[in-house]
Amino acid sequence: MNGILLLVYMLAFALGCMTLALAIVYRIANKQRWATYFIICHASLLGCMMLMALQVLSSMYLSGLVYDIITYSVAFVVIADLTFLIVFIPYFTTWVIAHPWRQPYKGLFYALALVYLVLGISREIWQKSIADQLMLILFVFVITFCLTVTLKNINSIANKTARTSAISIMIVSASMLPAILLALMFPSLKPLLFGIYFLALSITIMTFLFMEFVRLGRSEVVKNKELVLEDLQEYHITEREFAVIRLIGQGLTNKEIASQLGISANTVNNHVANIYGKTQVRSRIDLLNLLKQSW
């Protein structure tokens, strides 16, 4: 069992590191504040995974006082990390859905975090399984509450990327509900199920970030691509009309275009009217939007 558990933890840790690296690159490239909060949350979970893997390794290769010291040290750090997440995850959730972090939620989750910390310490001191079960129930309650609130307010998330990320996390979390119920009935499975959940979450977020990088790459190509006459072949645009279009794209007025091309303003007006007729648009904004689609 320890071998399987260690394998799941190490795989989850490796994929978690890749996901964290991608999230950091995404944050640097896009300057999205929500990505900063996601990095904090994911790094905390990744830390738990690393410590739990260390705990399994200790049980396999160490014994005596050294094993006890490492086991208790890891256990208390994991408890502290999860206590932080009980406060941070609801805070992150309320920020993403654009609801202020206010009472009574603020006081509620600080109180739940304190209860979780007390339960964790008592579990390590007195080795009571009931404390372990209560900790799991409390953590599941926090996650369920956050998922419910996010689902209820999903349309209020202005940032499309953050909204898609939230939906991905909800799908993964919902798919793990049977596993959580199984852990309540068979507590010995909880460490394995935690690793599987983190593994599934990392795969989902990593896939999403890869797709986002592909989308951003395509957008950058489109943004940097220079419009050429062949792009407008279907509209039968002449070379002179194309010259007018390029100057319109630079924001020049008809009078400025006339001066730039050395022709009269009336001639520019005629060219613009012909361009509108050929492309079936009514304004410069409509023309520029059409040109973006032609790229």
mmCIF file of C-alpha atoms in Angstrom:
data_model
loop_
_atom_site.group_PDB
_atom_site.id
_atom_site.type_symbol
_atom_site.label_atom_id
_atom_site.label_comp_id
_atom_site.label_asym_id
_atom_site.label_seq_id
_atom_site.Cartn_x
_atom_site.Cartn_y
_atom_site.Cartn_z
ATOM 1 C CA MET A 1 0.000 0.000 0.000
ATOM 2 C CA ASN A 2 2.817 2.422 0.866
ATOM 3 C CA GLY A 3 4.406 1.829 -2.538
ATOM 4 C CA ILE A 4 1.198 2.692 -4.391
ATOM 5 C CA LEU A 5 0.632 5.707 -2.158
ATOM 6 C CA LEU A 6 4.155 6.976 -2.758
ATOM 7 C CA LEU A 7 3.798 6.497 -6.524
ATOM 8 C CA VAL A 8 0.553 8.525 -6.579
ATOM 9 C CA TYR A 9 2.104 11.260 -4.418
ATOM 10 C CA MET A 10 5.235 11.545 -6.538
ATOM 11 C CA LEU A 11 3.250 11.641 -9.776
ATOM 12 C CA ALA A 12 0.864 14.219 -8.314
ATOM 13 C CA PHE A 13 3.817 16.260 -7.041
ATOM 14 C CA ALA A 14 5.552 16.208 -10.448
ATOM 15 C CA LEU A 15 2.410 17.280 -12.320
ATOM 16 C CA GLY A 16 1.659 19.810 -9.590
ATOM 17 C CA CYS A 17 5.094 21.399 -10.080
ATOM 18 C CA MET A 18 4.500 21.617 -13.835
ATOM 19 C CA THR A 19 1.096 23.203 -13.238
ATOM 20 C CA LEU A 20 2.577 25.688 -10.790
ATOM 21 C CA ALA A 21 5.316 26.625 -13.276
ATOM 22 C CA LEU A 22 2.751 27.150 -16.051
ATOM 23 C CA ALA A 23 0.583 29.242 -13.733
ATOM 24 C CA ILE A 24 3.573 31.444 -12.827
ATOM 25 C CA VAL A 25 4.441 31.949 -16.515
ATOM 26 C CA TYR A 26 0.787 32.738 -17.233
ATOM 27 C CA ARG A 27 0.745 35.279 -14.390
ATOM 28 C CA ILE A 28 3.910 36.971 -15.666
ATOM 29 C CA ALA A 29 2.526 37.135 -19.219
ATOM 30 C CA ASN A 30 -0.997 38.318 -18.365
ATOM 31 C CA LYS A 31 -0.726 40.226 -15.063
ATOM 32 C CA GLN A 32 -4.013 38.710 -13.886
ATOM 33 C CA ARG A 33 -4.566 39.153 -10.145
ATOM 34 C CA TRP A 34 -6.710 36.009 -9.869
ATOM 35 C CA ALA A 35 -3.741 33.980 -11.149
ATOM 36 C CA THR A 36 -1.659 35.220 -8.202
ATOM 37 C CA TYR A 37 -4.221 33.872 -5.744
ATOM 38 C CA PHE A 38 -4.436 30.590 -7.630
ATOM 39 C CA ILE A 39 -0.634 30.231 -7.424
ATOM 40 C CA ILE A 40 -0.757 30.719 -3.639
ATOM 41 C CA CYS A 41 -3.520 28.131 -3.263
ATOM 42 C CA HIS A 42 -1.879 25.588 -5.573
ATOM 43 C CA ALA A 43 1.526 26.050 -3.937
ATOM 44 C CA SER A 44 -0.048 25.330 -0.535
ATOM 45 C CA LEU A 45 -1.612 22.104 -1.816
ATOM 46 C CA LEU A 46 1.675 21.177 -3.479
ATOM 47 C CA GLY A 47 3.460 21.676 -0.176
ATOM 48 C CA CYS A 48 1.005 19.310 1.518
ATOM 49 C CA MET A 49 1.617 16.714 -1.180
ATOM 50 C CA MET A 50 5.392 16.939 -0.777
ATOM 51 C CA LEU A 51 5.172 16.597 3.004
ATOM 52 C CA MET A 52 2.788 13.641 2.794
ATOM 53 C CA ALA A 53 5.166 11.911 0.386
ATOM 54 C CA LEU A 54 7.984 12.553 2.860
ATOM 55 C CA GLN A 55 5.862 11.012 5.590
ATOM 56 C CA VAL A 56 5.326 7.842 3.533
ATOM 57 C CA LEU A 57 9.049 7.599 2.801
ATOM 58 C CA SER A 58 9.807 7.937 6.503
ATOM 59 C CA SER A 59 7.455 5.066 7.352
ATOM 60 C CA MET A 60 9.184 2.882 4.750
ATOM 61 C CA TYR A 61 12.824 3.522 5.633
ATOM 62 C CA LEU A 62 13.008 5.022 9.124
ATOM 63 C CA SER A 63 12.081 3.941 12.632
ATOM 64 C CA GLY A 64 12.465 4.987 16.226
ATOM 65 C CA LEU A 65 12.990 8.567 17.360
ATOM 66 C CA VAL A 66 13.977 9.895 13.930
ATOM 67 C CA TYR A 67 10.761 8.540 12.424
ATOM 68 C CA ASP A 68 8.665 10.035 15.235
ATOM 69 C CA ILE A 69 10.273 13.462 14.866
ATOM 70 C CA ILE A 70 9.769 13.538 11.092
ATOM 71 C CA THR A 71 6.212 12.182 11.346
ATOM 72 C CA TYR A 72 5.073 14.747 13.905
ATOM 73 C CA SER A 73 6.886 17.607 12.179
ATOM 74 C CA VAL A 74 5.299 16.789 8.826
ATOM 75 C CA ALA A 75 1.877 16.274 10.405
ATOM 76 C CA PHE A 76 1.889 19.670 12.143
ATOM 77 C CA VAL A 77 3.075 21.512 9.016
ATOM 78 C CA VAL A 78 0.329 19.834 6.940
ATOM 79 C CA ILE A 79 -2.258 20.771 9.573
ATOM 80 C CA ALA A 80 -1.033 24.385 9.535
ATOM 81 C CA ASP A 81 -1.131 24.446 5.726
ATOM 82 C CA LEU A 82 -4.676 23.050 5.562
ATOM 83 C CA THR A 83 -5.767 25.470 8.308
ATOM 84 C CA PHE A 84 -4.526 28.316 6.109
ATOM 85 C CA LEU A 85 -6.467 26.901 3.128
ATOM 86 C CA ILE A 86 -9.714 26.812 5.149
ATOM 87 C CA VAL A 87 -9.483 30.609 5.334
ATOM 88 C CA PHE A 88 -7.805 31.261 1.989
ATOM 89 C CA ILE A 89 -10.045 29.193 -0.320
ATOM 90 C CA PRO A 90 -13.269 31.018 0.745
ATOM 91 C CA TYR A 91 -11.429 34.347 0.491
ATOM 92 C CA PHE A 92 -10.253 33.449 -3.028
ATOM 93 C CA THR A 93 -13.772 32.343 -3.930
ATOM 94 C CA THR A 94 -15.411 35.589 -2.796
ATOM 95 C CA TRP A 95 -12.764 37.594 -4.645
ATOM 96 C CA VAL A 96 -13.250 35.667 -7.901
ATOM 97 C CA ILE A 97 -17.051 36.117 -7.853
ATOM 98 C CA ALA A 98 -16.605 39.836 -7.044
ATOM 99 C CA HIS A 99 -18.241 39.642 -3.612
ATOM 100 C CA PRO A 100 -16.442 41.468 -0.776
ATOM 101 C CA TRP A 101 -14.789 39.377 1.957
ATOM 102 C CA ARG A 102 -17.226 40.393 4.675
ATOM 103 C CA GLN A 103 -19.087 39.216 7.773
ATOM 104 C CA PRO A 104 -20.498 36.746 8.625
ATOM 105 C CA TYR A 105 -18.319 34.680 6.266
ATOM 106 C CA LYS A 106 -15.067 36.200 7.457
ATOM 107 C CA GLY A 107 -15.713 35.328 11.097
ATOM 108 C CA LEU A 108 -17.180 31.915 10.210
ATOM 109 C CA PHE A 109 -14.146 30.659 8.306
ATOM 110 C CA TYR A 110 -11.652 32.024 10.810
ATOM 111 C CA ALA A 111 -13.595 30.119 13.476
ATOM 112 C CA LEU A 112 -13.653 26.947 11.338
ATOM 113 C CA ALA A 113 -9.905 27.277 10.779
ATOM 114 C CA LEU A 114 -9.356 27.482 14.538
ATOM 115 C CA VAL A 115 -11.547 24.401 15.090
ATOM 116 C CA TYR A 116 -9.612 22.540 12.381
ATOM 117 C CA LEU A 117 -6.297 23.454 13.999
ATOM 118 C CA VAL A 118 -7.477 22.262 17.438
ATOM 119 C CA LEU A 119 -8.788 18.996 15.957
ATOM 120 C CA GLY A 120 -5.514 18.419 14.133
ATOM 121 C CA ILE A 121 -3.391 18.971 17.214
ATOM 122 C CA SER A 122 -5.637 16.749 19.344
ATOM 123 C CA ARG A 123 -5.477 14.020 16.693
ATOM 124 C CA GLU A 124 -1.693 13.997 16.773
ATOM 125 C CA ILE A 125 -1.528 14.036 20.583
ATOM 126 C CA TRP A 126 -4.265 11.551 21.457
ATOM 127 C CA GLN A 127 -4.494 9.629 18.162
ATOM 128 C CA LYS A 128 -8.298 9.759 18.061
ATOM 129 C CA SER A 129 -9.813 8.662 14.746
ATOM 130 C CA ILE A 130 -12.937 10.723 15.424
ATOM 131 C CA ALA A 131 -10.818 13.896 15.191
ATOM 132 C CA ASP A 132 -9.538 12.766 11.795
ATOM 133 C CA GLN A 133 -13.104 12.194 10.567
ATOM 134 C CA LEU A 134 -14.257 15.570 11.845
ATOM 135 C CA MET A 135 -11.333 17.272 10.096
ATOM 136 C CA LEU A 136 -12.286 15.634 6.811
ATOM 137 C CA ILE A 137 -15.950 16.612 7.226
ATOM 138 C CA LEU A 138 -14.979 20.199 8.055
ATOM 139 C CA PHE A 139 -12.666 20.520 5.051
ATOM 140 C CA VAL A 140 -15.272 18.979 2.732
ATOM 141 C CA PHE A 141 -17.841 21.461 4.072
ATOM 142 C CA VAL A 142 -15.564 24.402 3.218
ATOM 143 C CA ILE A 143 -14.877 23.098 -0.301
ATOM 144 C CA THR A 144 -18.570 22.317 -0.894
ATOM 145 C CA PHE A 145 -19.603 25.764 0.331
ATOM 146 C CA CYS A 146 -17.097 27.450 -2.002
ATOM 147 C CA LEU A 147 -18.140 25.338 -4.992
ATOM 148 C CA THR A 148 -21.827 26.083 -4.337
ATOM 149 C CA VAL A 149 -21.230 29.824 -4.040
ATOM 150 C CA THR A 150 -19.076 29.830 -7.184
ATOM 151 C CA LEU A 151 -21.688 27.892 -9.169
ATOM 152 C CA LYS A 152 -24.437 30.252 -7.993
ATOM 153 C CA ASN A 153 -22.436 33.324 -9.044
ATOM 154 C CA ILE A 154 -20.529 31.912 -12.028
ATOM 155 C CA ASN A 155 -21.876 34.576 -14.394
ATOM 156 C CA SER A 156 -20.574 37.368 -12.174
ATOM 157 C CA ILE A 157 -16.962 36.372 -12.876
ATOM 158 C CA ALA A 158 -15.934 39.060 -15.355
ATOM 159 C CA ASN A 159 -12.664 37.494 -16.442
ATOM 160 C CA LYS A 160 -13.398 34.737 -18.977
ATOM 161 C CA THR A 161 -10.194 32.857 -18.165
ATOM 162 C CA ALA A 162 -10.927 32.899 -14.436
ATOM 163 C CA ARG A 163 -14.492 31.745 -15.117
ATOM 164 C CA THR A 164 -13.317 28.803 -17.233
ATOM 165 C CA SER A 165 -10.760 27.883 -14.573
ATOM 166 C CA ALA A 166 -13.454 27.965 -11.865
ATOM 167 C CA ILE A 167 -15.721 25.702 -13.942
ATOM 168 C CA SER A 168 -12.850 23.235 -14.471
ATOM 169 C CA ILE A 169 -12.159 23.053 -10.728
ATOM 170 C CA MET A 170 -15.867 22.548 -9.991
ATOM 171 C CA ILE A 171 -16.097 19.645 -12.436
ATOM 172 C CA VAL A 172 -13.073 17.894 -10.932
ATOM 173 C CA SER A 173 -14.276 18.479 -7.371
ATOM 174 C CA ALA A 174 -17.783 17.222 -8.144
ATOM 175 C CA SER A 175 -16.367 14.065 -9.739
ATOM 176 C CA MET A 176 -14.488 13.337 -6.501
ATOM 177 C CA LEU A 177 -17.589 13.369 -4.269
ATOM 178 C CA PRO A 178 -17.980 9.542 -4.372
ATOM 179 C CA ALA A 179 -14.330 9.218 -3.345
ATOM 180 C CA ILE A 180 -14.881 11.583 -0.410
ATOM 181 C CA LEU A 181 -17.841 9.506 0.810
ATOM 182 C CA LEU A 182 -15.667 6.421 0.466
ATOM 183 C CA ALA A 183 -12.991 8.063 2.622
ATOM 184 C CA LEU A 184 -15.570 8.751 5.347
ATOM 185 C CA MET A 185 -16.480 5.056 5.434
ATOM 186 C CA PHE A 186 -12.886 3.808 5.083
ATOM 187 C CA PRO A 187 -10.514 6.348 6.711
ATOM 188 C CA SER A 188 -7.438 4.395 5.643
ATOM 189 C CA LEU A 189 -8.169 5.368 2.023
ATOM 190 C CA LYS A 190 -8.091 9.114 2.745
ATOM 191 C CA PRO A 191 -4.361 9.664 2.023
ATOM 192 C CA LEU A 192 -4.659 7.879 -1.336
ATOM 193 C CA LEU A 193 -7.823 9.766 -2.311
ATOM 194 C CA PHE A 194 -6.205 13.079 -1.423
ATOM 195 C CA GLY A 195 -3.341 12.272 -3.806
ATOM 196 C CA ILE A 196 -5.759 11.238 -6.573
ATOM 197 C CA TYR A 197 -7.768 14.449 -6.148
ATOM 198 C CA PHE A 198 -4.671 16.626 -6.368
ATOM 199 C CA LEU A 199 -3.485 14.632 -9.385
ATOM 200 C CA ALA A 200 -6.829 15.115 -11.172
ATOM 201 C CA LEU A 201 -6.883 18.811 -10.270
ATOM 202 C CA SER A 202 -3.335 19.334 -11.577
ATOM 203 C CA ILE A 203 -4.096 17.545 -14.862
ATOM 204 C CA THR A 204 -7.247 19.647 -15.366
ATOM 205 C CA ILE A 205 -5.572 22.980 -14.649
ATOM 206 C CA MET A 206 -2.465 22.074 -16.651
ATOM 207 C CA THR A 207 -4.613 21.134 -19.678
ATOM 208 C CA PHE A 208 -6.534 24.384 -19.327
ATOM 209 C CA LEU A 209 -3.330 26.448 -19.131
ATOM 210 C CA PHE A 210 -1.880 24.719 -22.217
ATOM 211 C CA MET A 211 -5.086 25.559 -24.133
ATOM 212 C CA GLU A 212 -4.890 29.142 -22.857
ATOM 213 C CA PHE A 213 -1.278 29.480 -24.036
ATOM 214 C CA VAL A 214 -2.293 28.180 -27.482
ATOM 215 C CA ARG A 215 -5.127 30.740 -27.610
ATOM 216 C CA LEU A 216 -2.828 33.567 -26.534
ATOM 217 C CA GLY A 217 -0.241 32.498 -29.099
ATOM 218 C CA ARG A 218 -2.808 32.615 -31.888
ATOM 219 C CA SER A 219 -4.047 36.015 -30.704
ATOM 220 C CA GLU A 220 -0.475 37.325 -30.725
ATOM 221 C CA VAL A 221 0.056 36.071 -34.290
ATOM 222 C CA VAL A 222 -3.138 37.777 -35.405
ATOM 223 C CA LYS A 223 -2.213 40.986 -33.597
ATOM 224 C CA ASN A 224 1.251 41.113 -35.156
ATOM 225 C CA LYS A 225 0.206 40.038 -38.662
ATOM 226 C CA GLU A 226 0.345 42.832 -41.233
ATOM 227 C CA LEU A 227 -2.715 43.163 -43.451
ATOM 228 C CA VAL A 228 -2.003 42.638 -47.165
ATOM 229 C CA LEU A 229 -4.137 43.198 -50.239
ATOM 230 C CA GLU A 230 -4.595 39.444 -50.782
ATOM 231 C CA ASP A 231 -6.428 39.232 -47.425
ATOM 232 C CA LEU A 232 -9.239 41.335 -48.954
ATOM 233 C CA GLN A 233 -9.395 39.544 -52.286
ATOM 234 C CA GLU A 234 -13.026 38.471 -51.783
ATOM 235 C CA TYR A 235 -14.107 42.144 -51.551
ATOM 236 C CA HIS A 236 -12.353 43.147 -54.847
ATOM 237 C CA ILE A 237 -10.482 45.984 -53.166
ATOM 238 C CA THR A 238 -8.189 48.003 -55.458
ATOM 239 C CA GLU A 239 -4.640 49.009 -54.575
ATOM 240 C CA ARG A 240 -5.663 52.643 -54.020
ATOM 241 C CA GLU A 241 -8.581 51.578 -51.806
ATOM 242 C CA PHE A 242 -6.227 49.326 -49.889
ATOM 243 C CA ALA A 243 -3.917 52.276 -49.273
ATOM 244 C CA VAL A 244 -6.904 54.204 -47.882
ATOM 245 C CA ILE A 245 -7.852 51.238 -45.677
ATOM 246 C CA ARG A 246 -4.369 51.047 -44.173
ATOM 247 C CA LEU A 247 -4.443 54.736 -43.308
ATOM 248 C CA ILE A 248 -7.927 54.339 -41.801
ATOM 249 C CA GLY A 249 -6.436 51.595 -39.648
ATOM 250 C CA GLN A 250 -3.850 54.091 -38.413
ATOM 251 C CA GLY A 251 -6.642 56.398 -37.242
ATOM 252 C CA LEU A 252 -6.236 59.122 -39.879
ATOM 253 C CA THR A 253 -9.193 61.297 -40.913
ATOM 254 C CA ASN A 254 -10.292 61.596 -44.550
ATOM 255 C CA LYS A 255 -8.567 64.966 -44.799
ATOM 256 C CA GLU A 256 -5.332 63.549 -43.374
ATOM 257 C CA ILE A 257 -5.538 60.567 -45.743
ATOM 258 C CA ALA A 258 -5.965 62.978 -48.676
ATOM 259 C CA SER A 259 -2.849 64.868 -47.607
ATOM 260 C CA GLN A 260 -0.898 61.640 -47.107
ATOM 261 C CA LEU A 261 -1.798 60.256 -50.553
ATOM 262 C CA GLY A 262 -1.642 63.605 -52.383
ATOM 263 C CA ILE A 263 -5.264 63.456 -53.562
ATOM 264 C CA SER A 264 -8.354 65.566 -52.834
ATOM 265 C CA ALA A 265 -10.640 64.998 -49.840
ATOM 266 C CA ASN A 266 -13.564 64.318 -52.215
ATOM 267 C CA THR A 267 -11.579 61.516 -53.868
ATOM 268 C CA VAL A 268 -10.903 59.982 -50.444
ATOM 269 C CA ASN A 269 -14.616 60.269 -49.615
ATOM 270 C CA ASN A 270 -15.426 58.385 -52.828
ATOM 271 C CA HIS A 271 -12.874 55.689 -52.016
ATOM 272 C CA VAL A 272 -14.298 55.285 -48.520
ATOM 273 C CA ALA A 273 -17.849 55.054 -49.910
ATOM 274 C CA ASN A 274 -16.713 52.380 -52.385
ATOM 275 C CA ILE A 275 -14.954 50.450 -49.602
ATOM 276 C CA TYR A 276 -18.086 50.551 -47.435
ATOM 277 C CA GLY A 277 -20.177 49.335 -50.361
ATOM 278 C CA LYS A 278 -17.855 46.462 -51.206
ATOM 279 C CA THR A 279 -17.476 45.274 -47.617
ATOM 280 C CA GLN A 280 -21.101 45.983 -46.614
ATOM 281 C CA VAL A 281 -20.180 48.033 -43.540
ATOM 282 C CA ARG A 282 -21.516 51.381 -42.334
ATOM 283 C CA SER A 283 -18.710 52.836 -40.243
ATOM 284 C CA ARG A 284 -14.972 52.813 -39.653
ATOM 285 C CA ILE A 285 -15.395 50.698 -36.523
ATOM 286 C CA ASP A 286 -17.346 48.070 -38.484
ATOM 287 C CA LEU A 287 -14.672 48.149 -41.198
ATOM 288 C CA LEU A 288 -11.819 47.662 -38.705
ATOM 289 C CA ASN A 289 -13.674 44.771 -37.021
ATOM 290 C CA LEU A 290 -14.167 43.159 -40.423
ATOM 291 C CA LEU A 291 -10.501 43.557 -41.234
ATOM 292 C CA LYS A 292 -9.540 41.782 -38.000
ATOM 293 C CA GLN A 293 -11.696 38.823 -39.055
ATOM 294 C CA SER A 294 -10.030 38.824 -42.483
ATOM 295 C CA TRP A 295 -6.620 38.303 -40.802
#
